[in-house]
PDB file of C-alpha atoms in Angstrom:
ATOM      1  CA  MET A 812      13.501  31.631 -35.918  1.00 50.00           C
ATOM      2  CA  ALA A 813      17.019  32.829 -35.806  1.00 54.00           C
ATOM      3  CA  ALA A 814      17.998  35.376 -38.386  1.00 59.00           C
ATOM      4  CA  GLY A 815      19.385  33.924 -41.595  1.00 58.00           C
ATOM      5  CA  LYS A 816      17.722  30.508 -41.271  1.00 57.00           C
ATOM      6  CA  PRO A 817      15.477  29.454 -44.184  1.00 56.00           C
ATOM      7  CA  TRP A 818      11.759  28.864 -43.629  1.00 59.00           C
ATOM      8  CA  THR A 819      11.625  26.283 -46.410  1.00 62.00           C
ATOM      9  CA  GLY A 820      13.854  23.499 -47.667  1.00 58.00           C
ATOM     10  CA  GLU A 821      16.244  21.301 -45.715  1.00 64.00           C
ATOM     11  CA  GLY A 822      16.385  22.240 -42.039  1.00 60.00           C
ATOM     12  CA  ALA A 823      13.292  24.434 -42.346  1.00 62.00           C
ATOM     13  CA  GLY A 824      11.851  25.543 -39.043  1.00 66.00           C
ATOM     14  CA  ARG A 825      14.621  23.925 -37.025  1.00 75.00           C
ATOM     15  CA  SER A 826      16.855  25.924 -34.793  1.00 79.00           C
ATOM     16  CA  ASP A 827      19.150  25.352 -31.862  1.00 80.00           C
ATOM     17  CA  LEU A 828      17.748  28.479 -30.180  1.00 83.00           C
ATOM     18  CA  ASP A 829      14.484  28.887 -28.324  1.00 81.00           C
ATOM     19  CA  ALA A 830      12.139  31.904 -28.539  1.00 83.00           C
ATOM     20  CA  MET A 831      14.275  33.835 -26.023  1.00 84.00           C
ATOM     21  CA  GLY A 832      17.413  33.236 -28.074  1.00 83.00           C
ATOM     22  CA  ASP A 833      18.900  30.794 -25.549  1.00 82.00           C
ATOM     23  CA  ASP A 834      20.297  27.401 -26.478  1.00 81.00           C
ATOM     24  CA  LYS A 835      17.522  24.748 -26.423  1.00 80.00           C
ATOM     25  CA  ARG A 836      19.846  22.177 -24.918  1.00 75.00           C
ATOM     26  CA  ARG A 837      21.152  24.240 -22.035  1.00 70.00           C
ATOM     27  CA  SER A 838      22.774  22.654 -19.017  1.00 74.00           C
ATOM     28  CA  VAL A 839      20.692  21.310 -16.160  1.00 73.00           C
ATOM     29  CA  ILE A 840      21.363  21.091 -12.457  1.00 73.00           C
ATOM     30  CA  GLY A 841      23.613  18.140 -11.837  1.00 71.00           C
ATOM     31  CA  GLN A 842      24.900  18.200 -15.433  1.00 73.00           C
ATOM     32  CA  GLN A 843      22.886  15.105 -16.236  1.00 75.00           C
ATOM     33  CA  TYR A 844      19.637  14.681 -18.199  1.00 74.00           C
ATOM     34  CA  GLY A 845      18.523  11.322 -16.772  1.00 80.00           C
ATOM     35  CA  ALA A 846      18.637   9.353 -13.555  1.00 84.00           C
ATOM     36  CA  SER A 847      22.011   8.015 -12.505  1.00 86.00           C
ATOM     37  CA  ALA A 848      22.754   4.296 -12.571  1.00 90.00           C
ATOM     38  CA  ARG A 849      22.720   4.270  -8.767  1.00 93.00           C
ATOM     39  CA  LYS A 850      19.263   5.875  -8.638  1.00 93.00           C
ATOM     40  CA  ARG A 851      17.880   3.437 -11.235  1.00 94.00           C
ATOM     41  CA  LEU A 852      19.289   0.449  -9.335  1.00 96.00           C
ATOM     42  CA  ILE A 853      17.757   1.706  -6.092  1.00 97.00           C
ATOM     43  CA  VAL A 854      14.327   2.187  -7.703  1.00 96.00           C
ATOM     44  CA  TYR A 855      14.399  -1.190  -9.457  1.00 97.00           C
ATOM     45  CA  GLY A 856      15.692  -2.858  -6.279  1.00 97.00           C
ATOM     46  CA  ILE A 857      12.813  -1.433  -4.258  1.00 98.00           C
ATOM     47  CA  ALA A 858      10.323  -2.542  -6.935  1.00 98.00           C
ATOM     48  CA  VAL A 859      11.711  -6.092  -6.968  1.00 98.00           C
ATOM     49  CA  THR A 860      11.719  -6.220  -3.152  1.00 98.00           C
ATOM     50  CA  VAL A 861       8.083  -5.125  -2.989  1.00 98.00           C
ATOM     51  CA  LEU A 862       7.139  -7.678  -5.650  1.00 98.00           C
ATOM     52  CA  VAL A 863       8.899 -10.488  -3.761  1.00 98.00           C
ATOM     53  CA  LEU A 864       7.183  -9.478  -0.506  1.00 98.00           C
ATOM     54  CA  VAL A 865       3.776  -9.472  -2.211  1.00 97.00           C
ATOM     55  CA  VAL A 866       4.390 -12.936  -3.679  1.00 97.00           C
ATOM     56  CA  VAL A 867       5.572 -14.334  -0.326  1.00 96.00           C
ATOM     57  CA  ALA A 868       2.563 -12.832   1.480  1.00 94.00           C
ATOM     58  CA  PHE A 869       0.195 -14.218  -1.158  1.00 94.00           C
ATOM     59  CA  LEU A 870       1.688 -17.705  -0.949  1.00 91.00           C
ATOM     60  CA  THR A 871       1.569 -17.605   2.851  1.00 89.00           C
ATOM     61  CA  VAL A 872      -2.119 -16.695   2.846  1.00 87.00           C
ATOM     62  CA  ILE A 873      -2.964 -19.294   0.201  1.00 86.00           C
ATOM     63  CA  SER A 874      -1.135 -22.081   2.017  1.00 83.00           C
ATOM     64  CA  GLY A 875      -3.098 -21.346   5.207  1.00 77.00           C
ATOM     65  CA  VAL A 876      -6.519 -21.486   3.523  1.00 76.00           C
ATOM     66  CA  ASP A 877      -6.584 -25.284   3.230  1.00 71.00           C
ATOM     67  CA  GLU A 878      -5.481 -25.911   6.797  1.00 71.00           C
ATOM     68  CA  ARG A 879      -8.586 -24.945   8.679  1.00 69.00           C
ATOM     69  CA  LYS A 880      -9.225 -26.561  12.034  1.00 76.00           C
ATOM     70  CA  ILE A 881     -12.816 -27.575  11.259  1.00 75.00           C
ATOM     71  CA  ALA A 882     -13.994 -31.041  12.133  1.00 78.00           C
ATOM     72  CA  LEU A 883     -15.124 -32.931   9.048  1.00 76.00           C
ATOM     73  CA  LYS A 884     -18.591 -34.458   9.088  1.00 79.00           C
ATOM     74  CA  GLU A 885     -19.137 -37.747   7.346  1.00 78.00           C
ATOM     75  CA  THR A 886     -22.172 -36.832   5.248  1.00 79.00           C
ATOM     76  CA  ALA A 887     -21.595 -39.086   2.236  1.00 80.00           C
ATOM     77  CA  PRO A 888     -24.149 -41.898   1.906  1.00 77.00           C
ATOM     78  CA  TRP A 889     -21.448 -44.586   1.882  1.00 77.00           C
ATOM     79  CA  SER A 890     -19.848 -43.304   5.083  1.00 80.00           C
ATOM     80  CA  ALA A 891     -22.766 -44.215   7.310  1.00 80.00           C
ATOM     81  CA  SER A 892     -22.164 -47.172   9.586  1.00 82.00           C
ATOM     82  CA  ASP A 893     -25.230 -49.045   8.305  1.00 85.00           C
ATOM     83  CA  ALA A 894     -24.662 -48.253   4.587  1.00 81.00           C
ATOM     84  CA  PRO A 895     -24.266 -51.184   2.176  1.00 80.00           C
ATOM     85  CA  GLN A 896     -20.683 -51.510   1.016  1.00 77.00           C
ATOM     86  CA  GLU A 897     -20.854 -51.873  -2.756  1.00 75.00           C
ATOM     87  CA  ALA A 898     -17.893 -52.272  -5.035  1.00 72.00           C
ATOM     88  CA  PRO A 899     -17.305 -49.248  -7.246  1.00 67.00           C
ATOM     89  CA  ARG A 900     -18.339 -49.374 -10.884  1.00 63.00           C
ATOM     90  CA  ASP A 901     -15.771 -50.142 -13.524  1.00 60.00           C
ATOM     91  CA  VAL A 902     -14.129 -47.094 -15.042  1.00 63.00           C
ATOM     92  CA  ASP A 903     -14.383 -48.488 -18.570  1.00 60.00           C
ATOM     93  CA  PHE A 904     -17.480 -46.680 -19.872  1.00 58.00           C
ATOM     94  CA  GLN A 905     -17.806 -48.583 -23.164  1.00 59.00           C
ATOM     95  CA  ARG A 906     -17.917 -51.956 -21.468  1.00 60.00           C
ATOM     96  CA  ASN A 907     -19.859 -50.897 -18.387  1.00 55.00           C
ATOM     97  CA  GLY A 908     -22.077 -48.183 -19.868  1.00 53.00           C
ATOM     98  CA  PRO A 909     -24.499 -45.955 -18.027  1.00 54.00           C
ATOM     99  CA  THR A 910     -26.562 -48.804 -16.580  1.00 55.00           C
ATOM    100  CA  ASP A 911     -29.262 -46.521 -15.238  1.00 61.00           C
ATOM    101  CA  THR A 912     -30.343 -45.028 -18.605  1.00 64.00           C
ATOM    102  CA  ILE A 913     -29.376 -47.012 -21.723  1.00 64.00           C
ATOM    103  CA  PRO A 914     -28.544 -50.710 -21.887  1.00 62.00           C
ATOM    104  CA  ALA A 915     -24.864 -51.354 -22.609  1.00 61.00           C
ATOM    105  CA  ASN A 916     -25.585 -53.416 -25.759  1.00 69.00           C
ATOM    106  CA  GLU A 917     -27.438 -50.473 -27.352  1.00 69.00           C
ATOM    107  CA  ILE A 918     -24.482 -48.170 -26.701  1.00 65.00           C
ATOM    108  CA  LEU A 919     -22.064 -50.503 -28.464  1.00 64.00           C
ATOM    109  CA  ASN A 920     -24.359 -50.984 -31.486  1.00 59.00           C
ATOM    110  CA  ARG A 921     -24.807 -47.283 -32.341  1.00 54.00           C
TER     111      ARG A 921
END
């Protein structure tokens, strides 16, 4: 502590001098304590550019995944040339019901 400063009370233990007796807030090289506006803009600009490039690369890779040049095989049972062509079931479940397990009239009466 600097001579004459109180150890207790208001401002206790606070000094503008360091242990060597020099000012704690002495000047720095460049007379500035933080990055300049130009330096911050450059850093943020580079970060945004890298982010945009990553997003563009990701979207390019994703868009190419679905466009494979593989011949599709018709393996579904209804795609065979000798398969019976049946009309699809009605979408209305209450009226149509799961015909393979429970009769439709039992479903409606529950």
